[in-house]
């Protein structure tokens, strides 16, 4: 959408916002720099980098309140589960809302007058139209130009990116996102040894849950893992799907398909288009 706006195919936006969880793959930060220098700046579109902190550091800090990640749980009775998902709300939606309020001239906790709002573009294509959602606040009106203006599918978006030299656009998600598919885990392992060591270390560190929960006596009554197989990441079957893993996934997801196992869930953690039911209103203090 940024490139379409910069080219004049879509109207020129006033700003682009990148919500940084602090734990993106290096490829994402490198790509963001390229977008800013080659596309945004020449078009006069500022990219605003916003953040609520570093999700990895926060998970391992016993003194820090932590908005939980959707970790895969192996309960003591052997049944699979998943922890509550709050990370999209805390690390993406909250800092975006805060920035929007400041752009409107009404920083929190000021009340925003009726009729004062931004039009916010969300990059959802036609094959994911079911993900298109309204914002939960009146001062942000969601618009989905890839659907309403372009009628573009994901394939159309990929062809366009290739045509302007951005074919290698990486997926923006936390390095250790539990929604990764096997292909994403393999890419980290095979092409970025330092990042692979990082996620393997993190996976071991959260086996009993996040540090804050443990410090306050709320240790998990089971074990937490980054990979769906619910074994340590360094031992997980990321080169193939085992029969046991397939059976467990079918049970907990009512039939997750092979593409999702390999590529990760399509509807990941995009703000206002997330897979789960993150609290995005008063829980994070910026709704009005």
Coordinates of C-alpha atoms in Angstrom, one line a residue:
X1 CA 0.0 0.0 0.0
X2 CA 2.9 2.4 0.7
X3 CA 4.3 1.8 -2.7
X4 CA 0.9 2.2 -4.4
X5 CA 0.5 5.5 -2.5
X6 CA 4.0 6.7 -3.4
X7 CA 3.4 6.0 -7.1
X8 CA 0.0 7.8 -7.1
X9 CA -2.0 4.7 -7.9
X10 CA -3.7 5.1 -4.5
X11 CA -4.1 8.5 -2.8
X12 CA -1.1 9.9 -1.0
X13 CA -1.1 9.0 2.7
X14 CA 0.0 11.4 5.4
X15 CA 2.0 8.8 7.3
X16 CA 2.9 5.2 7.5
X17 CA 3.3 3.5 10.9
X18 CA 5.5 0.5 11.7
X19 CA 4.7 -1.1 15.1
X20 CA 8.0 -2.7 16.3
X21 CA 7.8 -5.5 18.8
X22 CA 11.5 -5.3 19.2
X23 CA 12.0 -8.9 18.1
X24 CA 11.5 -8.9 14.3
X25 CA 14.0 -10.8 12.1
X26 CA 16.9 -8.6 10.9
X27 CA 15.6 -9.0 7.3
X28 CA 12.5 -7.1 8.3
X29 CA 14.5 -4.1 9.7
X30 CA 16.7 -4.1 6.6
X31 CA 13.6 -4.1 4.3
X32 CA 12.0 -1.3 6.3
X33 CA 15.2 0.8 5.8
X34 CA 15.0 0.2 2.1
X35 CA 11.3 1.1 2.0
X36 CA 11.9 4.3 3.8
X37 CA 14.9 5.4 1.6
X38 CA 13.7 4.2 -1.8
X39 CA 9.9 4.7 -1.6
X40 CA 8.7 6.7 1.4
X41 CA 11.2 9.6 1.5
X42 CA 11.1 10.3 -2.2
X43 CA 7.3 10.5 -2.0
X44 CA 7.4 12.7 1.1
X45 CA 5.7 10.1 3.3
X46 CA 7.1 9.8 6.8
X47 CA 7.4 6.4 8.3
X48 CA 6.7 6.5 12.1
X49 CA 8.3 3.7 14.2
X50 CA 6.3 3.1 17.3
X51 CA 6.9 0.6 20.1
X52 CA 5.7 -0.6 23.5
X53 CA 9.0 -2.3 24.3
X54 CA 10.8 -5.5 23.4
X55 CA 8.6 -8.6 23.6
X56 CA 11.5 -11.0 24.1
X57 CA 13.1 -9.0 26.9
X58 CA 9.7 -8.4 28.6
X59 CA 8.9 -12.2 28.6
X60 CA 12.2 -12.9 30.4
X61 CA 12.1 -10.0 32.9
X62 CA 10.4 -11.0 36.2
X63 CA 9.9 -7.3 37.1
X64 CA 8.0 -6.5 33.9
X65 CA 4.3 -6.8 33.2
X66 CA 4.0 -9.1 30.2
X67 CA 1.2 -9.4 27.7
X68 CA 1.2 -13.1 27.0
X69 CA 2.2 -14.8 23.7
X70 CA 0.1 -17.7 22.3
X71 CA 2.5 -20.4 23.5
X72 CA 1.8 -24.1 22.7
X73 CA 1.1 -25.9 26.0
X74 CA 1.5 -29.5 26.9
X75 CA -0.6 -30.1 30.0
X76 CA 0.3 -32.6 32.7
X77 CA -2.4 -34.9 31.5
X78 CA -0.8 -34.9 28.0
X79 CA -3.5 -32.8 26.3
X80 CA -2.5 -29.8 24.2
X81 CA -3.4 -26.2 24.9
X82 CA -2.4 -22.7 24.2
X83 CA -1.8 -19.6 26.4
X84 CA -3.9 -16.5 26.1
X85 CA -2.9 -14.2 23.3
X86 CA -2.4 -10.5 24.2
X87 CA 0.8 -9.6 22.3
X88 CA -0.8 -8.1 19.2
X89 CA -2.9 -5.7 21.4
X90 CA 0.0 -4.7 23.6
X91 CA 2.9 -4.5 21.2
X92 CA 1.1 -3.4 18.0
X93 CA -2.3 -1.9 18.5
X94 CA -1.5 0.0 21.7
X95 CA 1.5 2.0 20.3
X96 CA -0.4 2.7 17.0
X97 CA -3.3 4.1 18.9
X98 CA -1.0 6.2 21.1
X99 CA 0.7 7.6 17.9
X100 CA -2.6 8.3 16.2
X101 CA -3.9 10.2 19.2
X102 CA -0.7 12.4 19.1
X103 CA -1.1 13.0 15.4
X104 CA -4.7 14.1 16.0
X105 CA -3.6 16.4 18.8
X106 CA -5.3 14.5 21.6
X107 CA -2.7 12.4 23.5
X108 CA -4.1 10.0 26.1
X109 CA -6.0 10.6 28.4
X110 CA -7.6 13.5 26.5
X111 CA -11.0 12.8 25.1
X112 CA -11.2 13.0 21.3
X113 CA -14.1 15.1 20.1
X114 CA -16.8 13.5 18.0
X115 CA -16.1 13.6 14.3
X116 CA -12.3 13.8 14.7
X117 CA -10.6 10.7 13.3
X118 CA -8.0 9.3 11.0
X119 CA -8.6 7.0 8.0
X120 CA -6.4 4.0 8.6
X121 CA -5.5 1.6 5.8
X122 CA -5.1 -2.0 6.6
X123 CA -3.4 -4.3 4.0
X124 CA -5.8 -7.2 3.5
X125 CA -6.3 -8.7 0.1
X126 CA -9.4 -10.2 -1.5
X127 CA -8.6 -13.8 -0.6
X128 CA -8.5 -12.7 3.1
X129 CA -11.6 -10.5 3.1
X130 CA -13.0 -12.3 6.1
X131 CA -10.1 -10.7 8.2
X132 CA -11.3 -7.1 7.4
X133 CA -12.5 -5.6 10.7
X134 CA -13.5 -2.2 12.0
X135 CA -11.3 -0.5 14.6
X136 CA -12.6 -0.6 18.1
X137 CA -12.3 3.1 18.6
X138 CA -14.2 6.0 16.9
X139 CA -11.1 8.0 16.1
X140 CA -9.7 5.4 13.7
X141 CA -11.7 4.4 10.6
X142 CA -10.4 1.3 8.9
X143 CA -10.2 1.1 5.2
X144 CA -9.0 -1.8 3.1
X145 CA -7.8 -0.4 -0.2
X146 CA -6.4 -3.7 -1.6
X147 CA -10.0 -4.9 -1.6
X148 CA -12.1 -1.8 -2.2
X149 CA -9.8 0.1 -4.6
X150 CA -7.6 -2.5 -6.2
X151 CA -9.6 -5.7 -6.0
X152 CA -6.2 -7.5 -5.6
X153 CA -5.5 -11.0 -4.3
X154 CA -2.3 -11.9 -2.5
X155 CA -1.0 -13.1 -5.9
X156 CA -1.7 -9.7 -7.4
X157 CA 0.3 -8.1 -4.5
X158 CA 3.2 -10.4 -5.0
X159 CA 3.3 -9.7 -8.8
X160 CA 3.2 -5.9 -8.1
X161 CA 6.0 -6.1 -5.6
X162 CA 8.1 -8.2 -8.0
X163 CA 7.5 -5.6 -10.7
X164 CA 9.0 -2.8 -8.6
X165 CA 12.0 -4.8 -7.3
X166 CA 10.5 -5.9 -3.9
X167 CA 10.0 -9.6 -4.7
X168 CA 11.9 -10.6 -1.5
X169 CA 9.6 -8.7 0.9
X170 CA 10.0 -10.6 4.2
X171 CA 7.0 -11.4 6.5
X172 CA 6.8 -9.1 9.5
X173 CA 6.3 -11.2 12.6
X174 CA 8.2 -11.8 15.9
X175 CA 11.3 -14.0 15.4
X176 CA 9.9 -16.5 17.8
X177 CA 6.2 -16.3 16.9
X178 CA 4.5 -19.6 17.8
X179 CA 2.4 -19.3 14.7
X180 CA 5.4 -19.9 12.4
X181 CA 5.1 -22.8 10.1
X182 CA 7.9 -25.3 9.5
X183 CA 9.2 -23.4 6.4
X184 CA 9.6 -20.3 8.5
X185 CA 11.5 -22.2 11.3
X186 CA 13.7 -23.9 8.7
X187 CA 14.5 -20.5 7.0
X188 CA 15.7 -19.2 10.4
X189 CA 17.7 -22.3 11.1
X190 CA 19.3 -22.6 7.7
X191 CA 20.0 -19.0 6.8
X192 CA 20.4 -17.1 10.1
X193 CA 22.4 -19.2 12.7
X194 CA 22.5 -16.4 15.3
X195 CA 18.7 -15.8 15.1
X196 CA 18.2 -19.6 15.3
X197 CA 20.3 -19.8 18.5
X198 CA 18.3 -16.9 19.9
X199 CA 14.9 -18.6 19.4
X200 CA 16.1 -22.0 20.7
X201 CA 17.4 -20.2 23.8
X202 CA 14.1 -18.3 24.2
X203 CA 12.1 -21.5 23.8
X204 CA 14.0 -23.2 26.6
X205 CA 13.6 -20.1 28.8
X206 CA 9.8 -20.0 28.6
X207 CA 9.2 -23.7 29.4
X208 CA 7.5 -22.9 32.6
X209 CA 5.9 -19.7 31.3
X210 CA 7.0 -16.1 31.3
X211 CA 9.3 -14.8 34.0
X212 CA 6.8 -12.4 35.6
X213 CA 4.2 -15.2 36.1
X214 CA 6.8 -17.5 37.6
X215 CA 8.0 -14.8 40.0
X216 CA 4.5 -14.2 41.2
X217 CA 3.8 -17.8 41.8
X218 CA 1.7 -18.4 38.7
X219 CA 3.9 -21.1 37.1
X220 CA 2.3 -23.1 34.3
X221 CA 0.7 -26.4 35.3
X222 CA 2.4 -27.9 32.2
X223 CA 5.1 -26.9 29.8
X224 CA 5.2 -24.2 27.1
X225 CA 6.8 -24.4 23.7
X226 CA 7.2 -22.3 20.5
X227 CA 6.7 -25.2 18.1
X228 CA 3.3 -26.9 17.6
X229 CA 4.9 -30.3 18.2
X230 CA 5.4 -29.3 21.8
X231 CA 9.0 -30.5 22.0
X232 CA 12.0 -28.3 22.4
X233 CA 12.5 -26.2 19.3
X234 CA 16.0 -27.5 18.6
X235 CA 14.5 -31.0 18.5
X236 CA 11.2 -30.1 16.8
X237 CA 10.3 -31.9 13.5
X238 CA 10.6 -28.8 11.3
X239 CA 11.8 -30.8 8.3
X240 CA 8.6 -32.8 8.2
X241 CA 5.3 -33.3 10.1
X242 CA 5.2 -36.4 12.3
X243 CA 2.0 -38.6 12.6
X244 CA 1.7 -37.7 16.2
X245 CA 2.0 -33.9 15.5
X246 CA -0.6 -34.2 12.7
X247 CA -3.1 -36.0 14.9
X248 CA -2.6 -33.4 17.7
X249 CA -3.1 -30.5 15.3
X250 CA -6.3 -32.0 13.9
X251 CA -7.7 -32.3 17.4
X252 CA -6.9 -28.8 18.5
X253 CA -7.7 -26.9 15.3
X254 CA -10.5 -28.9 13.8
X255 CA -8.5 -29.7 10.7
X256 CA -5.5 -27.4 10.1
X257 CA -4.4 -27.9 6.5
X258 CA -0.9 -28.9 5.2
X259 CA -0.3 -25.4 3.9
X260 CA -0.7 -23.9 7.3
X261 CA 1.6 -26.5 8.9
X262 CA 4.3 -25.6 6.4
X263 CA 3.8 -21.9 5.9
X264 CA 2.2 -20.8 9.2
X265 CA -1.3 -19.6 9.7
X266 CA -2.3 -17.0 7.0
X267 CA -4.1 -14.7 9.5
X268 CA -1.2 -14.1 11.8
X269 CA -0.8 -11.0 14.0
X270 CA -1.6 -8.0 11.8
X271 CA -3.3 -5.3 13.9
X272 CA -7.2 -5.3 13.4
X273 CA -6.8 -8.5 11.4
X274 CA -5.5 -11.0 14.0
X275 CA -6.2 -14.6 14.3
X276 CA -7.2 -14.5 18.0
X277 CA -9.3 -12.3 20.2
X278 CA -6.8 -9.9 21.6
X279 CA -8.2 -7.3 23.9
X280 CA -7.7 -4.0 22.1
X281 CA -9.9 -1.6 24.0
X282 CA -9.8 -0.4 27.6
X283 CA -7.4 -3.2 28.7
X284 CA -4.7 -1.2 27.0
X285 CA -5.9 2.2 28.1
X286 CA -6.2 4.0 24.8
X287 CA -9.9 3.6 23.8
X288 CA -12.1 6.6 23.8

